[in-house]
Coordinates of C-alpha atoms in Angstrom, one line a residue:
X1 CA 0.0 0.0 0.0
X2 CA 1.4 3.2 -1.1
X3 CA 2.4 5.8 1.3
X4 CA 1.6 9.5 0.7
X5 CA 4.7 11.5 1.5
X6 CA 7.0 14.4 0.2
X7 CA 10.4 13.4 -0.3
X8 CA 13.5 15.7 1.2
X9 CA 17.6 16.1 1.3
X10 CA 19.6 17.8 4.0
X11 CA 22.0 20.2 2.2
X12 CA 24.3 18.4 4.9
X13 CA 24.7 15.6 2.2
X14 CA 27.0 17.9 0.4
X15 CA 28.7 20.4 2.3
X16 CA 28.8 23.0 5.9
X17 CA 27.6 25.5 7.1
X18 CA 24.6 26.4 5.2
X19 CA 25.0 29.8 3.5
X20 CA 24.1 31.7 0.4
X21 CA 26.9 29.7 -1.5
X22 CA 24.4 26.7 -0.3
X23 CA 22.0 28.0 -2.6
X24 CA 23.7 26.8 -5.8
X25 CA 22.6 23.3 -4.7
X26 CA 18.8 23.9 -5.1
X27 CA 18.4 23.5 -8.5
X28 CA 20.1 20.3 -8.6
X29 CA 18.0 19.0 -5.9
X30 CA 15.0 19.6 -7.5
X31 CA 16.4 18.4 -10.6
X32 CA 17.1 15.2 -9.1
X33 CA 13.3 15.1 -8.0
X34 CA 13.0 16.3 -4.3
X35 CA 9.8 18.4 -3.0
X36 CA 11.9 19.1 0.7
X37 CA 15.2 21.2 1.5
X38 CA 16.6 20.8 4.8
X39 CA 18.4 23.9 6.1
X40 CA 21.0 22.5 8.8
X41 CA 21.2 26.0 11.2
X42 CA 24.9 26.1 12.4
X43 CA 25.4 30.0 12.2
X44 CA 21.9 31.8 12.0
X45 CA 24.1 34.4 10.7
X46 CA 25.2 33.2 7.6
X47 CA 21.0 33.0 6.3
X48 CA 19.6 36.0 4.2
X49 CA 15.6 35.1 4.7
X50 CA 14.6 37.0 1.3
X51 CA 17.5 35.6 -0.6
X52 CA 16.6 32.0 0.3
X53 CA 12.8 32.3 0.3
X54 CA 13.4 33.5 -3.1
X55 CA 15.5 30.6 -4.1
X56 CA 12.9 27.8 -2.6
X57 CA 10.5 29.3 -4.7
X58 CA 12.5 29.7 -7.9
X59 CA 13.4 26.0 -7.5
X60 CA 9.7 24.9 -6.6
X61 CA 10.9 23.8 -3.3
X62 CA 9.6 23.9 0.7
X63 CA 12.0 24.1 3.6
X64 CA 12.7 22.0 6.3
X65 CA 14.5 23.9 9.8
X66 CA 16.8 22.1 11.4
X67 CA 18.4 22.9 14.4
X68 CA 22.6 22.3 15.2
X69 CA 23.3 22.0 19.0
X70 CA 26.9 21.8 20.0
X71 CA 29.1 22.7 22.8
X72 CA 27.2 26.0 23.7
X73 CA 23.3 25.2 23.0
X74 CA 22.4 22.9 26.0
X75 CA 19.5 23.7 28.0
X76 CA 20.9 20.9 31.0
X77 CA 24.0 22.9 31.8
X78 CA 24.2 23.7 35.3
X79 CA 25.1 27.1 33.7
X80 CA 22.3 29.8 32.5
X81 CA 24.1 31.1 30.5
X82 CA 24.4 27.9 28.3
X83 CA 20.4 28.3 28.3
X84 CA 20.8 31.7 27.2
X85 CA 22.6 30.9 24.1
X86 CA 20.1 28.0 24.1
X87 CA 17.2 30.3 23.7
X88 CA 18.6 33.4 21.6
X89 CA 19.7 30.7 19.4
X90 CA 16.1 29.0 18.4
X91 CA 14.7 32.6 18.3
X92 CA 16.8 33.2 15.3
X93 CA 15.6 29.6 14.2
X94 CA 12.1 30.3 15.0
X95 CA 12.2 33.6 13.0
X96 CA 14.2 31.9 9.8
X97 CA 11.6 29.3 9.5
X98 CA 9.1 31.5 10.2
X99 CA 10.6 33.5 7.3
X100 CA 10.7 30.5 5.2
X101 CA 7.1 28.9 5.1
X102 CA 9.0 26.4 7.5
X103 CA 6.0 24.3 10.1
X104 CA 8.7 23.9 13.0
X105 CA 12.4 24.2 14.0
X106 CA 13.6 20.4 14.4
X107 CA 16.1 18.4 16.4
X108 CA 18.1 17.6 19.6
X109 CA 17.5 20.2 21.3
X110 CA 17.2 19.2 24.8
X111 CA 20.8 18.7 25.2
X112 CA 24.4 19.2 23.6
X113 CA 25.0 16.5 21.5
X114 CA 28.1 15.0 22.3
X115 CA 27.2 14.8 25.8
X116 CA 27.2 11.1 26.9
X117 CA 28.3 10.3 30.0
X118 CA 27.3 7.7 32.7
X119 CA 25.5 9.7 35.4
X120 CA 24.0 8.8 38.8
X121 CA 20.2 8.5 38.4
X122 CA 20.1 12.0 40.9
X123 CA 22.2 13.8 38.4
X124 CA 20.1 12.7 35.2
X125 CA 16.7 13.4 37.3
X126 CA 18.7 17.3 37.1
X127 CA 19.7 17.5 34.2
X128 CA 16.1 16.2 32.9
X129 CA 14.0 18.5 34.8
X130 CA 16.1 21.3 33.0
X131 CA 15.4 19.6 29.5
X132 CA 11.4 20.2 30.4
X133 CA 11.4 23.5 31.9
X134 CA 13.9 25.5 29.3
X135 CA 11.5 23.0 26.2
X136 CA 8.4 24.5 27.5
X137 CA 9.3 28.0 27.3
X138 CA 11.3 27.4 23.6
X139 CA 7.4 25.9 23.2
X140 CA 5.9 29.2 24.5
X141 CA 8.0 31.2 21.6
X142 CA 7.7 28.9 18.8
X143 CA 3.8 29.3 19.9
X144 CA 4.4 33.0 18.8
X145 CA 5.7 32.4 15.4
X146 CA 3.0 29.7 14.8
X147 CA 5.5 26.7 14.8
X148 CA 5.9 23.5 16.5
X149 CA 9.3 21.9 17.8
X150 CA 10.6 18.6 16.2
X151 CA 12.5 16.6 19.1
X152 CA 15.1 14.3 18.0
X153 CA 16.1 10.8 19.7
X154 CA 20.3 10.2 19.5
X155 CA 22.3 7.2 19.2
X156 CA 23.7 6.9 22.7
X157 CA 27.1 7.7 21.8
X158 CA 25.7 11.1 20.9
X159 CA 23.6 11.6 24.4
X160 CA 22.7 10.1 27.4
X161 CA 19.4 12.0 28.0
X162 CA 17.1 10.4 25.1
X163 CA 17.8 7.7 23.1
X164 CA 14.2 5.9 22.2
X165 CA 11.1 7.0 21.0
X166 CA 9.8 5.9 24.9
X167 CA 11.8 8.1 26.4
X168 CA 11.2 10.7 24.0
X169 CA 7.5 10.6 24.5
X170 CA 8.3 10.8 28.0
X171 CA 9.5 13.6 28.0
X172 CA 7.1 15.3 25.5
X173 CA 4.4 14.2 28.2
X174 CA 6.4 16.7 30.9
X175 CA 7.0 19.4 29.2
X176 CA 3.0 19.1 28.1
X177 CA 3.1 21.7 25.6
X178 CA 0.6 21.7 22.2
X179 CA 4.0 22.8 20.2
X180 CA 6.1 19.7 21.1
X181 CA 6.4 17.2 18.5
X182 CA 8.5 14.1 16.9
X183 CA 10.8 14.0 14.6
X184 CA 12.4 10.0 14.3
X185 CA 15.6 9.8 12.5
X186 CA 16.4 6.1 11.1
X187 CA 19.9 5.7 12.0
X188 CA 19.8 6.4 15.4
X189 CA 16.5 3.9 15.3
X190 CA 18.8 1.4 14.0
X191 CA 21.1 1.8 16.8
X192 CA 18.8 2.1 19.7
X193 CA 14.8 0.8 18.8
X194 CA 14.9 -3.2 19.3
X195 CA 11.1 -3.1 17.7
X196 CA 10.8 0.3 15.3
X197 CA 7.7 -0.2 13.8
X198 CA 6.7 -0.3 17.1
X199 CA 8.6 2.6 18.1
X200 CA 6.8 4.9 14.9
X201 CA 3.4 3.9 16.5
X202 CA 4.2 4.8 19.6
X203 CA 5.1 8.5 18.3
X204 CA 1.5 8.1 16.4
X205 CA 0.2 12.1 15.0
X206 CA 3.3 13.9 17.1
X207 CA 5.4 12.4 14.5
X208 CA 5.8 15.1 12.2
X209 CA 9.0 14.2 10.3
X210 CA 10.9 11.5 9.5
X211 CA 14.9 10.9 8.5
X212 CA 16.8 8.4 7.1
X213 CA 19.5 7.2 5.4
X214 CA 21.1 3.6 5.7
X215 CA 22.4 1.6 9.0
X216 CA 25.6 3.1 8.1
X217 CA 24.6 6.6 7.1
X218 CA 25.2 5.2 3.5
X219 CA 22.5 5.6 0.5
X220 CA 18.8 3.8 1.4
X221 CA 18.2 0.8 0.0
X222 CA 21.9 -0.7 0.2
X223 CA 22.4 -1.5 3.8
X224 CA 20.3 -3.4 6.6
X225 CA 17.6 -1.1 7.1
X226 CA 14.5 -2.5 8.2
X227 CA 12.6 -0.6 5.2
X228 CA 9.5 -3.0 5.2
X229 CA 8.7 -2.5 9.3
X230 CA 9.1 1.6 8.5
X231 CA 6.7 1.3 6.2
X232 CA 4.1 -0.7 8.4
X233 CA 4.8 1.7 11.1
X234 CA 4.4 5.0 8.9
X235 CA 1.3 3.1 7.4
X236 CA -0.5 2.7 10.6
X237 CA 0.0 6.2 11.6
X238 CA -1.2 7.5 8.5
X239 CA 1.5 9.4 7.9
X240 CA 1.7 12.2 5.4
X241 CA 4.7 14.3 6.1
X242 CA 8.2 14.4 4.9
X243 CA 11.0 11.3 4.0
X244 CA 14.4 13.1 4.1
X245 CA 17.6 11.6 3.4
X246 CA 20.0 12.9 6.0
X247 CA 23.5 12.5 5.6
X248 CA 26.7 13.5 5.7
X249 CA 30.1 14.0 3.8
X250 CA 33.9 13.6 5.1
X251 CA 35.1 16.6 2.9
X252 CA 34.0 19.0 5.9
X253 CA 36.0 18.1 8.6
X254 CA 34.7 19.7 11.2
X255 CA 31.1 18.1 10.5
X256 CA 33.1 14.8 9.6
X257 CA 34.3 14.6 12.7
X258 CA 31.2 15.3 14.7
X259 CA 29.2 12.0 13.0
X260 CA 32.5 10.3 13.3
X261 CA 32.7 9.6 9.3
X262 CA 36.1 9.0 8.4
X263 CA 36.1 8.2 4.5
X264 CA 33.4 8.7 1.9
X265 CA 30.6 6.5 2.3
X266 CA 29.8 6.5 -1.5
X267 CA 31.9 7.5 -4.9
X268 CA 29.8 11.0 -5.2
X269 CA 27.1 12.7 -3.1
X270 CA 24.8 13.4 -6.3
X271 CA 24.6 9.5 -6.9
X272 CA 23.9 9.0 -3.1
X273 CA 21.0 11.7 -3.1
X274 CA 20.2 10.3 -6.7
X275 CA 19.7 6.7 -6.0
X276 CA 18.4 6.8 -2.7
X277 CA 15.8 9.2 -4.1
X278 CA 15.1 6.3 -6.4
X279 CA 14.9 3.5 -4.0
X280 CA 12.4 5.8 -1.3
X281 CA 10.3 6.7 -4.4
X282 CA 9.5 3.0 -5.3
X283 CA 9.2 1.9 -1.4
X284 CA 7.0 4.2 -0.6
X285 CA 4.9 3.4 -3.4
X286 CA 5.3 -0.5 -3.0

């Protein structure tokens, strides 16, 4: 049974930080046959709103916000300050996809990622009850720009806080805020879901975007993936967002080094966006 969905590319795929030279990728993208753009945030900075809304509409595309959360952005420092940067920096998000046509700012953004650690239950009780009351208020402002928040589950070698969609939804039920939503990312499912058609269910109508790429980051369709229970679990849930390849290339170190991807994964990022374009197109309609 087919699956109604809009199909997507992080710009991530080819190259960092996203800026007006990004730009020159748009028309291959659509070319290649995508509906979605995901704008990776690293330096809000570096985005000119008019210039970009102008090329997503030249190029007959939408946008996709996503959130980058190093060292600095993490709402469950001991520090306020580290909140502070926290919050100033989604405001810029909020406003940029606001800009944009963008539905909601997405990703980890309860936390640093990077910060894994083994912690005493006392000292993760902390560090969660930060994660709920900085989220609500981010909920409060994305309120303002009529947006919702995408939250991201990690591998757990990129955070200790949340690494299922359980624990996820967990912690969507205490901050209790309209604006808080899912977004499920297939790799880090692949790491840490033991059932994930079961874990897509469980996110049921807060799932409002969905990422993938292979078990090893690689293109879909050419890994062990568990394709067939994705689609059962997007099925069930009636599902109509976006599918959006998310990925990654070694020629940026500095991003390289953050996903730990040490040598190309594929001869050229256009065949990867290409081909896994292909295989997503004929899954979802299978």
């Amino acid at each position: 049974m087919p699956i109604n969905v809009k199909f997507g590319v992080s710009t991530w795929l080819w190259t960092s930080p996203f800026s007006s030279e990004t730009l020159s990728l748009l028309p291959k993208i659509k070319n290649f046959g995508y509906d979605v753009v995901e704008i990776p945030v690293e330096d809000p900075a570096l985005i000119n709103i008019p210039e970009v809304k102008k090329a997503l509409s030249d190029n007959g595309l939408e946008a996709v916000i996503c959130g980058a959360f190093g060292t600095s952005r993490d709402f469950t420092n001991e520090d306020p300050s580290f909140h502070k940067t926290s919050f100033d920096y989604l405001d810029q998000c909020f406003e940029i996809a606001a800009g944009l046509d963008a539905k909601f700012v997405a990703g980890p953004m309860y936390s640093a990622v990077g910060k894994a650690r083994l912690v005493s239950p006392e000292q993760k009780k902390i560090e969660w009850d930060r994660a709920v009351t900085n989220l609500r208020t981010v909920c409060h402002t994305a309120r303002k720009f009529g947006l919702d928040i995408a939250l991201e589950t990690l591998n757990r070698f990129e955070t200790d806080l949340i690494n299922t969609c359980s624990e996820l939804m967990r912690l969507i039920t205490d901050i209790n805020e309209p604006e808080a939503k899912v977004i499920l990312d297939g790799f880090h499912m692949s790491i840490e879901e033991p059932n994930p058609e079961a874990a897509i269910k469980l996110a049921g109508d807060k799932l409002i975007h969905f990422q993938v790429s292979e078990n090893y980051r690689g293109t879909p369709g050419t890994g062990t993936t568990p394709w067939d229970a994705y689609k059962r679990g997007l099925e069930a849930i009636n599902y109509q967002g976006v599918v959006s390849i998310e990925s990654f290339t070694p020629d940026v170190k500095e991003l390289a080094g953050a996903v730990c991807i040490w040598k190309p994964l594929v001869p050229s990022q256009d065949g990867f966006a290409k081909e896994g374009l292909e295989f997503l197109k004929s899954w979802a309609a299978g």
